[in-house]
XYZ file of C-alpha atoms in Angstrom:
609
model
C 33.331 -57.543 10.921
C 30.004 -55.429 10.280
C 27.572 -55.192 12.541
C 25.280 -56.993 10.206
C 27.341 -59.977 10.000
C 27.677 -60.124 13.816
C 23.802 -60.023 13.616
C 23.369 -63.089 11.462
C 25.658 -64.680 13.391
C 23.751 -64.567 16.720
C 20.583 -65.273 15.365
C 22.398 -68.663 13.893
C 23.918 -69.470 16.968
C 20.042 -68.442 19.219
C 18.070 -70.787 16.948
C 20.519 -73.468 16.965
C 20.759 -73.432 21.021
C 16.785 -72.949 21.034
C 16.400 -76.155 18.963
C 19.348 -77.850 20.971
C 17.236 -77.298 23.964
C 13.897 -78.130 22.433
C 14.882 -81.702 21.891
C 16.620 -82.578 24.969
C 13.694 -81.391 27.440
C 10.077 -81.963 27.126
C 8.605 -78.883 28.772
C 8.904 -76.893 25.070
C 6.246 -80.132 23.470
C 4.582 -79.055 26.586
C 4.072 -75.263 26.510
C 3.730 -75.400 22.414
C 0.873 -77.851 22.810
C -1.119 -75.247 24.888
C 0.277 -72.348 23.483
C -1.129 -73.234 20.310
C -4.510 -73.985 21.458
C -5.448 -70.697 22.079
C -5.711 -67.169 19.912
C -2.639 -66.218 18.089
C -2.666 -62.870 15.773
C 0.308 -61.943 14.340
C 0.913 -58.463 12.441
C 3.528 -57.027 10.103
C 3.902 -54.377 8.234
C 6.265 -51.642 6.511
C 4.876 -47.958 6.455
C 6.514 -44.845 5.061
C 4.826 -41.187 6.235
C 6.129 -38.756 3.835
C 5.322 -34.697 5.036
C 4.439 -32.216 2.711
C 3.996 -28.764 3.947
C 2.492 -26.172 2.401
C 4.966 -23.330 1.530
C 2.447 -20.568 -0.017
C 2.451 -18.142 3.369
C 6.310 -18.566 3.058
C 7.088 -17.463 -0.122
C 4.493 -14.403 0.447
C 5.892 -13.568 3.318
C 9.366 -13.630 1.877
C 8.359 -11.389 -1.056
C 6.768 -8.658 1.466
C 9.362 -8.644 4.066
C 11.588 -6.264 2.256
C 9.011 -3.466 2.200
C 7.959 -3.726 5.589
C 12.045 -3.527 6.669
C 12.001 -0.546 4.528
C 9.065 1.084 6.346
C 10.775 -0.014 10.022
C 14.099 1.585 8.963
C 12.394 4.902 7.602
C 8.939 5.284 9.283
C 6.563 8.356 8.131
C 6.890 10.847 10.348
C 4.769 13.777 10.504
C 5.178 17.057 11.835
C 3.446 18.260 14.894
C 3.213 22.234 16.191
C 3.118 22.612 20.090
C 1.526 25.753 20.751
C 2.626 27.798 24.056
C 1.978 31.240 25.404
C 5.215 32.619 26.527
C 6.476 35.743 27.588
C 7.606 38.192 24.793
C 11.439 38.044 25.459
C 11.429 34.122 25.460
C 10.015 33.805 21.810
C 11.984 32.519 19.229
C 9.677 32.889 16.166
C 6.811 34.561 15.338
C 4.888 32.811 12.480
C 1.207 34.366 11.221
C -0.604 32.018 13.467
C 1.296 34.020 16.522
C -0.492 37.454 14.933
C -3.674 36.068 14.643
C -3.738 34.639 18.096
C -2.783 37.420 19.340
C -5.596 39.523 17.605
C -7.750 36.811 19.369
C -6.564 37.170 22.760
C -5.571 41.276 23.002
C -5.868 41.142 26.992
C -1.704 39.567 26.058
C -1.529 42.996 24.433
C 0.648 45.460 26.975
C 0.539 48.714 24.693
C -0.896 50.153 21.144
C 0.424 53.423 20.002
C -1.192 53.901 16.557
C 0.147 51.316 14.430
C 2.722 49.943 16.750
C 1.939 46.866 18.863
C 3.736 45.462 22.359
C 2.660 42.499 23.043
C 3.180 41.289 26.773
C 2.657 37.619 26.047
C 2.522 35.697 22.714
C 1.851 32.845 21.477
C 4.676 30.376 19.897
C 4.804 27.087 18.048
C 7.728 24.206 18.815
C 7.641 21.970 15.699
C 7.997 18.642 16.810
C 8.099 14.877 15.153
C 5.431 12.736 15.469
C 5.688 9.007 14.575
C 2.373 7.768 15.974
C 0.755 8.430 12.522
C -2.125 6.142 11.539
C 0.166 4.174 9.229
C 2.492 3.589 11.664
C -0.374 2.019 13.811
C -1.061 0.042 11.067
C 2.783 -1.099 10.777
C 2.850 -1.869 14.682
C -0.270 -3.789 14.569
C 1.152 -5.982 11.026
C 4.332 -6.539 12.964
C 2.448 -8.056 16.312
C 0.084 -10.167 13.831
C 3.441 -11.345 11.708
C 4.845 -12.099 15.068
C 1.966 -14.402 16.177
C 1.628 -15.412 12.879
C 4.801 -16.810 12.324
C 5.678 -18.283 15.777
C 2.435 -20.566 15.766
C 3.407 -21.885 11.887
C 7.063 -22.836 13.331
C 5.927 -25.003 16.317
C 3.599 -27.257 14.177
C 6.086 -27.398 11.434
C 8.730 -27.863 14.301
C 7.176 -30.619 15.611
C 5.972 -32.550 12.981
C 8.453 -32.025 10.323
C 10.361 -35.527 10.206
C 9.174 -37.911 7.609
C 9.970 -41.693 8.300
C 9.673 -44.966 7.414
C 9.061 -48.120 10.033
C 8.452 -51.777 10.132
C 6.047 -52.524 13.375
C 5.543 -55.992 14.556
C 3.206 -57.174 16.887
C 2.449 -60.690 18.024
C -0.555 -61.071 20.772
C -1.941 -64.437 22.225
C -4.532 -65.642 24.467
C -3.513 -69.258 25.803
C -4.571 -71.372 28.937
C -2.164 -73.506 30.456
C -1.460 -74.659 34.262
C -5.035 -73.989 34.984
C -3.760 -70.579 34.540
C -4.912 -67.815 31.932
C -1.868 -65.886 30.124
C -1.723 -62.940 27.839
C 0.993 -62.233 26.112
C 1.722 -59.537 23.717
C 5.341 -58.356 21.978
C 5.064 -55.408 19.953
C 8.222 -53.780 18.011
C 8.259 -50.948 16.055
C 11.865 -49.883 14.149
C 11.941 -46.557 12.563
C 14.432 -45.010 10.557
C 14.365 -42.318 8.067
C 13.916 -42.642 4.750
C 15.785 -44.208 1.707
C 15.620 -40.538 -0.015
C 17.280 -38.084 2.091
C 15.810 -34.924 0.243
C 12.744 -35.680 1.233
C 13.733 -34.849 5.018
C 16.534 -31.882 3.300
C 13.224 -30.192 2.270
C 11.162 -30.335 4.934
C 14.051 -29.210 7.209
C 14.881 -26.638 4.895
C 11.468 -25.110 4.946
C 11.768 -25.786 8.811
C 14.850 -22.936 7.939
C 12.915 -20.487 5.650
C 10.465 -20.605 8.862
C 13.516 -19.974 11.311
C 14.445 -17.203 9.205
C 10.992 -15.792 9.009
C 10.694 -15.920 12.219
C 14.147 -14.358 13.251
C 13.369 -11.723 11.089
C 10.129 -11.250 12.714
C 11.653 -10.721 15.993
C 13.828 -8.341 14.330
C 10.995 -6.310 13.452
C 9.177 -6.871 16.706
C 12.551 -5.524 18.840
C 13.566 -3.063 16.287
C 13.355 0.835 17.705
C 10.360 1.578 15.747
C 8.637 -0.918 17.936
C 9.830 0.652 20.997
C 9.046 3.828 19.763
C 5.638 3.068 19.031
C 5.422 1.415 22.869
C 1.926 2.642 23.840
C 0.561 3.514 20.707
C -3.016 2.300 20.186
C -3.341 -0.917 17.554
C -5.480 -0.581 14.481
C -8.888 -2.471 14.189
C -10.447 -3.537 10.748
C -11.839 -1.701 8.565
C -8.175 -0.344 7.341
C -8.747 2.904 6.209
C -6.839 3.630 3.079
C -4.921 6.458 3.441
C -3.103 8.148 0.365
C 0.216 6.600 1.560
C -1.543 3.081 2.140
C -2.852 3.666 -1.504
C 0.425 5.420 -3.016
C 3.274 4.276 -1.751
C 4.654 1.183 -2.871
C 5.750 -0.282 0.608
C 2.641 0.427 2.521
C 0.867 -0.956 -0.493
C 2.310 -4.349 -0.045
C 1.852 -3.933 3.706
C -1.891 -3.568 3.408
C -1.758 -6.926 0.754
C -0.110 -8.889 3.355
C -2.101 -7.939 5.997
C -5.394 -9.242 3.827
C -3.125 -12.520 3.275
C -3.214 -13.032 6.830
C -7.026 -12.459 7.329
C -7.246 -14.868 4.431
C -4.626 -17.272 5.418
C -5.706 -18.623 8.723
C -5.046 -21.990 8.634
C -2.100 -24.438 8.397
C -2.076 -27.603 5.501
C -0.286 -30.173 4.931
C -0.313 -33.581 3.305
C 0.759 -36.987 4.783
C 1.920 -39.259 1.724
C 1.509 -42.776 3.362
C 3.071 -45.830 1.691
C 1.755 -49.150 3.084
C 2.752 -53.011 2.831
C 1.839 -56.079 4.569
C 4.320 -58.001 4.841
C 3.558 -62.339 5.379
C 5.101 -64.567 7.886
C 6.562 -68.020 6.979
C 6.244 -70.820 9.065
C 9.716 -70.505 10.326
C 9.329 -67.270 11.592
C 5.508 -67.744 12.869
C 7.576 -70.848 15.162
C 10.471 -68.284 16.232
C 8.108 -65.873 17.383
C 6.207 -68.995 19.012
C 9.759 -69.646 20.611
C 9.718 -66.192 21.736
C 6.542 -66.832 23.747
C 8.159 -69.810 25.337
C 10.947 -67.733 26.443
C 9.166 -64.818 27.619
C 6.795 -67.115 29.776
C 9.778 -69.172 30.721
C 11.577 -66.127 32.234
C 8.393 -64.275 33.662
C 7.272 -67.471 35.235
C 10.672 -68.365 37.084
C 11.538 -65.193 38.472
C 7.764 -64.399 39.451
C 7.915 -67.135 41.245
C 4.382 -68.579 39.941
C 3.430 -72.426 40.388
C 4.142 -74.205 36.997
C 5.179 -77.737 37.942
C 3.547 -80.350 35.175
C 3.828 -83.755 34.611
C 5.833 -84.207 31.284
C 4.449 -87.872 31.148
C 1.178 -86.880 31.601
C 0.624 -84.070 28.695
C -2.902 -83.203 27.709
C -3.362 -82.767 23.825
C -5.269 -79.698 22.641
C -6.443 -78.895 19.066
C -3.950 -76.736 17.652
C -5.469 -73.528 16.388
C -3.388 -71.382 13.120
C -2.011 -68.454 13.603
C -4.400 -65.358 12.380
C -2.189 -63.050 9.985
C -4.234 -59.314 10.543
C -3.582 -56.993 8.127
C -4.147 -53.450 10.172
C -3.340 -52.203 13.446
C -4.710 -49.193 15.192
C -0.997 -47.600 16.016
C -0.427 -47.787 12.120
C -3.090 -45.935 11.306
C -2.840 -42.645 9.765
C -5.247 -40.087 8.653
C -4.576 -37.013 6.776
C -4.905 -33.913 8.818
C -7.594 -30.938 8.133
C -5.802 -27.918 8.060
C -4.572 -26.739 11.116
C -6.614 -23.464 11.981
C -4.279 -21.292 13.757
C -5.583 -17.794 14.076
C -9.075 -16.684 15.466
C -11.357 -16.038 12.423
C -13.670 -13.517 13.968
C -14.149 -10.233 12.509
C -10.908 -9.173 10.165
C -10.290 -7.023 6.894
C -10.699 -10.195 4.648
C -14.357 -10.853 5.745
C -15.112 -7.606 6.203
C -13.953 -6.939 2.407
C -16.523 -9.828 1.702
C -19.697 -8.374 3.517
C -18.721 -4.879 2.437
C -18.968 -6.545 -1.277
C -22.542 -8.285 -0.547
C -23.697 -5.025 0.786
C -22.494 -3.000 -1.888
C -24.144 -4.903 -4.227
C -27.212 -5.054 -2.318
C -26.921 -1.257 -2.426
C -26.730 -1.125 -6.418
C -29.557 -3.116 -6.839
C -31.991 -0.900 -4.889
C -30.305 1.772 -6.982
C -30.749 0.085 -10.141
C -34.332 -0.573 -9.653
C -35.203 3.298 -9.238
C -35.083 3.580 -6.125
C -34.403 6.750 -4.204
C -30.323 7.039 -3.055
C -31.562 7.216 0.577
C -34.259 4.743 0.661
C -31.708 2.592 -1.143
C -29.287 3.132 1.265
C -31.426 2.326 4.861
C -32.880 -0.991 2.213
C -29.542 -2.345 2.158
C -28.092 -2.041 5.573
C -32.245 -2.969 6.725
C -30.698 -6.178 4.504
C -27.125 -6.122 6.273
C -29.103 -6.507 9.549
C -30.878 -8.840 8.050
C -28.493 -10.864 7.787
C -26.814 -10.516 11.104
C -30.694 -11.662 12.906
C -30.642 -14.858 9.943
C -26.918 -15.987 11.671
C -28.863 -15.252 15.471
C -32.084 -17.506 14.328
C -30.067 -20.283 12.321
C -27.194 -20.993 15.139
C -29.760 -20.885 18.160
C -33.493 -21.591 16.781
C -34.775 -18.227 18.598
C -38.014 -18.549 16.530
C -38.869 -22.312 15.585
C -41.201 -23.256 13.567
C -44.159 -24.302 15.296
C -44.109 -28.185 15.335
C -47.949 -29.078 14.844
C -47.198 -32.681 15.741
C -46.788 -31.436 19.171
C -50.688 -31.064 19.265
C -51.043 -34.875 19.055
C -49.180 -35.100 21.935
C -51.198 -35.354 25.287
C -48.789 -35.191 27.808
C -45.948 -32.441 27.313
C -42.796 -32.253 28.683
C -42.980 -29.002 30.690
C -39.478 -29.108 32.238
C -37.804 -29.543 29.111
C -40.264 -26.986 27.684
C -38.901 -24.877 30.058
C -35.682 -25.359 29.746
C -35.505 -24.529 26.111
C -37.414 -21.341 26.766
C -35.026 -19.915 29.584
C -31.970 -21.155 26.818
C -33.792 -19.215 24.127
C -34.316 -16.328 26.033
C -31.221 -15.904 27.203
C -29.571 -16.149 24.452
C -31.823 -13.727 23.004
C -31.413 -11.208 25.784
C -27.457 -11.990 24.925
C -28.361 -10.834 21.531
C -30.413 -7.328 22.662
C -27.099 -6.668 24.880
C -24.952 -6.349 22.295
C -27.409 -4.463 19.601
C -27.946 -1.933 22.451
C -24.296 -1.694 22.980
C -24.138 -1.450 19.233
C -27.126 0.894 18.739
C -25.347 2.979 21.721
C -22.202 3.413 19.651
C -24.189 4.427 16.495
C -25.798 7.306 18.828
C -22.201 8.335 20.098
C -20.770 8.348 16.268
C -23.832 10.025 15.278
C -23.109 12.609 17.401
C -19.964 13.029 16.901
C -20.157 13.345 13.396
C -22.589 15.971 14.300
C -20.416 18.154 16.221
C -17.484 17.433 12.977
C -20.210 18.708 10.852
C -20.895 21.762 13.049
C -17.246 22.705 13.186
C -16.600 21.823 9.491
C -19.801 23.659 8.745
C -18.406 27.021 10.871
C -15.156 26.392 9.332
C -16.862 26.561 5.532
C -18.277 29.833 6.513
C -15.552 31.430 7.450
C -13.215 30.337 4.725
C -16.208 31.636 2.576
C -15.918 34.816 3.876
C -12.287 35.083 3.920
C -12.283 34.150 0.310
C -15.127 36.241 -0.646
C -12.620 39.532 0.828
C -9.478 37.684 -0.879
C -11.903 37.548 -4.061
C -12.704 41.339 -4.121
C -8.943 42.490 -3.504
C -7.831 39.970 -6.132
C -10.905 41.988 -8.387
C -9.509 45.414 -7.416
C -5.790 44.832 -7.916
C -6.720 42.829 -11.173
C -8.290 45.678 -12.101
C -5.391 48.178 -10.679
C -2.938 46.131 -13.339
C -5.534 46.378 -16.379
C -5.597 49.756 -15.787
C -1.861 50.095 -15.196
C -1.613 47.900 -18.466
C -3.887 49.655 -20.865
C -2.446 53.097 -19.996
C 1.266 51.249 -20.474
C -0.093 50.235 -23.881
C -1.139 53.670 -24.541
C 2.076 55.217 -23.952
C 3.723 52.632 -26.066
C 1.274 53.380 -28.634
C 1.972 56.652 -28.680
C 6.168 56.326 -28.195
C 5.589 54.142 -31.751
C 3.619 57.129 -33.222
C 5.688 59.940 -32.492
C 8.774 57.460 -33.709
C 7.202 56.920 -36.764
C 6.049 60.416 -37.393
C 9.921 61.903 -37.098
C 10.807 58.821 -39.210
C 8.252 60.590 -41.507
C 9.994 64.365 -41.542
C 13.683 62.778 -41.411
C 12.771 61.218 -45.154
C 11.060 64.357 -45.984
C 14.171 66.746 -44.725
C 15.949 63.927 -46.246
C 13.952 63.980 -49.553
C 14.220 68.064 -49.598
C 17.879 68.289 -49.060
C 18.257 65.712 -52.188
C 15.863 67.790 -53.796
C 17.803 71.174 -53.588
C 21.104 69.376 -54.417
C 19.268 68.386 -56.998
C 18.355 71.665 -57.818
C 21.740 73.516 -57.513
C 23.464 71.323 -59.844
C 20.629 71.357 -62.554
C 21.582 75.093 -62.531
C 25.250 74.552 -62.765
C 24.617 72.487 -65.943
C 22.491 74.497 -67.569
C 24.586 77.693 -66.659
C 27.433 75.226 -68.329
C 25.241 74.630 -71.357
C 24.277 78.363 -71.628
C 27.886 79.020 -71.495
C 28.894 76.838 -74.347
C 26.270 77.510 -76.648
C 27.030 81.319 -76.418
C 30.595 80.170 -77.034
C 29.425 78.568 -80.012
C 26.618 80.506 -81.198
C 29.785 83.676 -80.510
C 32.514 81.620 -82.412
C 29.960 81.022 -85.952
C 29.058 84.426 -85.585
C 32.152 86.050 -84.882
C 33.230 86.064 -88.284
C 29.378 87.764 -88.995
C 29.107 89.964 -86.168
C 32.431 91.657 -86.168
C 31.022 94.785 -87.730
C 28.129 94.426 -85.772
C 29.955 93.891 -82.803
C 30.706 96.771 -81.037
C 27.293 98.117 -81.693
C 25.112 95.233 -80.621
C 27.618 94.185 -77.777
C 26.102 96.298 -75.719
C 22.779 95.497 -76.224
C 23.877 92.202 -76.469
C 25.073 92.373 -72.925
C 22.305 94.105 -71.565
C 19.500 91.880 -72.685
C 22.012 88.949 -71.202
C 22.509 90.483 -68.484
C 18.898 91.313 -67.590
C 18.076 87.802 -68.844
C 20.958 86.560 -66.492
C 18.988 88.722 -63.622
C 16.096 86.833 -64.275
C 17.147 83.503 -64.247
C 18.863 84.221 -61.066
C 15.697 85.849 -59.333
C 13.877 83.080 -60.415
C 16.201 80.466 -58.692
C 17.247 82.986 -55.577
C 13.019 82.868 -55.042
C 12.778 78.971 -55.763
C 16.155 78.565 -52.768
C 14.137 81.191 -50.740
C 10.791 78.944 -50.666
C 12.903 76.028 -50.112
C 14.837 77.449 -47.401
C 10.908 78.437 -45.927
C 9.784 75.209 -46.131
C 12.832 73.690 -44.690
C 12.677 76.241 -41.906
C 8.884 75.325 -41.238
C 9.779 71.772 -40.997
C 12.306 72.037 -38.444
C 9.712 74.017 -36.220
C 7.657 71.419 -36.661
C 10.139 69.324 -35.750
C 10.928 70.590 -32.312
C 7.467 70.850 -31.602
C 6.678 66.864 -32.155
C 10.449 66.638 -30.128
C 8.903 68.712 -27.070
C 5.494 66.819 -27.509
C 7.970 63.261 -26.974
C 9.852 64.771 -24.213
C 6.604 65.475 -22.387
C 4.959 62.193 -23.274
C 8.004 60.424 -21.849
C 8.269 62.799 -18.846
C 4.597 61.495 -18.369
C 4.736 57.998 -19.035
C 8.139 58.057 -16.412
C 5.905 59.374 -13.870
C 3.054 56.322 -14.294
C 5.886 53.870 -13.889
C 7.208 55.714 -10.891
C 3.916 55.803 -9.363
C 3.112 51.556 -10.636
């Protein structure tokens, strides 16, 4: 049988005994009649709370988490030098910084001979790892913020993440009877969860994104980065933003979430609140009137109180209805304000805000002509300003005079007084901190002072250094121009003598084709000269035959001095060739020597370069 059925079944079996009883005794007519006669309210009602949290932080958080376990698994390390003056046998390197130190501090010198130094002493640097870089800071401080951050969100959200439904009764009287005043109250409240399961599967699944969160938290916050950054010193707003806070892609998100937080500083959610009355019948307005008599019944026999009555003897009383209310204080249920759960004093997110007001204050004393530093002492005297309007607004430092106090005859000194000493103290409160304030402007001002001094003594000797690297650059530039222009020259002149033997190769060249030329003109014409004799002889012959013996001398001789001729003529034509050919090749060797000693010279410049 299910427990539901047993349940019907004894609430049968109770009313049947109860009216059973009822009409077989006569103190029930008797307790009804001034039960009923006084004040009965009864109340009933179903509520459902549902919880909606607010999951924005969560999924930021989520999305950011990866860069900063990137950064805690490969922090930026920088690299510091430890400088040490140690004995000469006990260095290990010797790095320009060593020489110049030592051209600082000669008393570490233990002998010069001319160019050679001995150095007794010198000074070394141990490169060493250093993880306490500003961004670091900044990662340590995120990490303690997260930490806090997180851990507060979980406990509200731990503790008030079940969403229910309940029916509350509550049935209160105010009855006399016995000469005796009673007071009687039964209140009930069942609550169960609620018909939809996912609402609860949400909340306590956010309830798990926050678990995770924070486990992940604590990660960070026990990881070795944290130790190693054990004693490091936290960063305060304003975030200055480095190149890597600017550049890299981690830190970048690191710097967005910690403005989230600044911004984020409270905790919101929603109470969805369903509401019914529910009405009584008059056979359940009499059960819970038979629950009275029982109650009293009980409480009255076993306190041992005086009830006897006369059941003959029974008093009427105007019976008074039942009042049905329709709220109860314990149901009622307001929506929350968001939870604030950080301090909201000074942070990056407000600070971004002011910074904004007085930048624009700033470009409007700009943009009205102003000069840049009267503009600039305008807008912080504005800044200030500001900060004295917060002072005089929160605690009335300087009233306004109320005339209607004049009218007044008699004043109230004491309270007069009073106000005066609270105003003035709070003012002196005020010129504390501005002189502790003005006090750390004179400290920064001075040390910005002595930066400037050593930046400024820095400049100047970084001017003179480059002002000497500026004239040896000039002198060796003008070393290699010279080098240059004389390299140019020799090439210049390498090209010329090149082309000028290019120019006597085609004229031997030219010359030699020439006198080929030449020789075998003569051979043809010697050929011709032959064969036209031979046929000039041969039509002749049969002419000349007388005249042959006598003119054959002649003949001959005027051929043979004509012969002599011809061949004077070309052994003087060979001759002048063979002169000119002869005067070329001097020429020649001359423009060869001329090379030789223009590359014997142009050797030597590049030995010397």
């Amino acid at each position: 049988m299910k427990p539901q059925d047993d349940l019907t079944l004894f609430y049968q079996y109770i009313v049947d005994a109860l009216q059973g009883v009822e009409s077989k005794n006569a103190f029930p007519d008797y307790f009804y009649n001034a039960f009923r006669a006084g004040d009965r309210i009864a109340y009933q009602k179903y509520l459902s709370e549902i919880k909606h949290f607010d999951d924005e932080w969560i999924i930021t958080l989520e999305s950011y988490f990866p860069s900063i376990s990137k950064i805690v698994l490969n922090p930026v390390k920088a690299i510091r030098y430890d400088e040490e003056v140690v004995p000469i046998e006990r260095a290990k390197r010797i790095t320009g910084q060593s020489v110049r130190h030592l051209a600082s501090h000669t008393h570490l010198i233990r002998d010069a001979k001319g160019e050679e130094i001995q150095p007794k002493k010198i000074m070394t640097q141990t490169p060493e790892e250093e993880i306490g870089t500003y961004e670091n800071r900044f990662i340590m401080t995120l990490i303690n913020r997260l930490y806090a951050f997180v851990n507060n969100r979980y406990e509200v959200i731990k503790n008030n993440v079940e969403s229910f439904q309940k029916h509350h009764v509550n049935f209160e009287t105010h009855f006399d009877i016995n000469d005796a005043k009673v007071d009687l109250s039964i209140d009930m409240v069942v609550k169960r969860n609620l018909d939809d399961p996912s609402i609860n599967e949400h909340n306590l699944m956010l309830l798990e994104r926050v678990e995770q969160l924070k486990n992940l938290v604590s990660g960070f916050k026990n990881s070795s980065f944290m130790k190693a950054m054990k004693g490091q010193k936290p960063v305060t707003p304003p975030i200055i933003k480095t190149n890597v806070l600017l550049k890299n892609v981690d830190f970048k998100n690191a710097h967005l979430l910690w403005l989230f937080i600044d911004r984020y500083h409270t905790l919101g959610y929603d109470v969805e609140v369903e509401e019914r009355n529910i009405d009584f019948d008059d056979v359940y307005l009499h059960h819970l009137d038979q629950m009275a008599l029982l109650i009293y019944s009980i409480v009255v026999k076993k306190s041992r109180i005086p009830a006897e009555i006369d059941a003959s003897n029974i008093t009427k009383y105007v019976q008074l209805s039942t009042q049905i209310a329709k709220d109860h204080p314990a149901d009622f249920v307001e929506n929350p304000n968001r939870l604030i759960m950080e301090d909201t004093s000074v942070n990056q997110y407000y600070l971004d805000k002011i910074k904004e007001i007085f930048e624009g204050a700033l470009e409007r004393e700009k943009g009205s002509g102003t000069l840049p530093d009267v503009a600039l002492k305008r807008a912080l005297r504005q800044t200030v300003d500001i900060t004295n309007a917060l002072y005089e607004a929160s605690f009335q430092l300087e009233p306004d005079e109320d005339i209607f106090r004049r009218l007044v005859k008699e004043e109230d000194l004491e309270e007069q007084l009073r106000n005066i000493q609270e105003r003035a103290k709070i003012a002196k409160m005020a010129r504390e901190v501005k002189e502790v304030d003005y006090a750390n402007a004179i400290r920064l001002e001075r040390k910005l002072m002595k930066e400037l001094e050593a930046v400024t003594k820095k400049s100047i000797r970084k001017a003179q250094k480059d002002k000497r690297l500026a004239l040896k650059a000039q002198l060796k530039e003008k070393f290699i121009k010279e080098r240059e222009a004389e390299i140019e020259k020799a090439k210049a002149l390498q090209i010329s003598l090149n082309e000028e033997l290019e120019r006597l190769n085609q004229m031997r060249l030219g010359i030699q084709a020439e006198h080929k030329e030449l020789l075998q003109r003569i051979k043809e014409t010697e050929k011709e000269i032959a064969k036209l004799e031979k046929e000039r002889w041969e039509k002749e012959k049969a002419k000349l035959i007388a005249k042959e013996k006598a003119e054959r001398e002649k003949a001959r001789l005027k051929e043979q001095e004509r012969l002599e001729k011809v061949r004077k003529a070309h052994e003087a034509k060979v001759k002048r060739v063979q002169e000119m050919l002869q005067g070329e090749k001097i020429k020649e060797k001359a423009l060869q020597k001329r090379l030789e000693k223009k590359t014997l010279e142009q050797q030597k410049l590049e030995g010397k370069g």
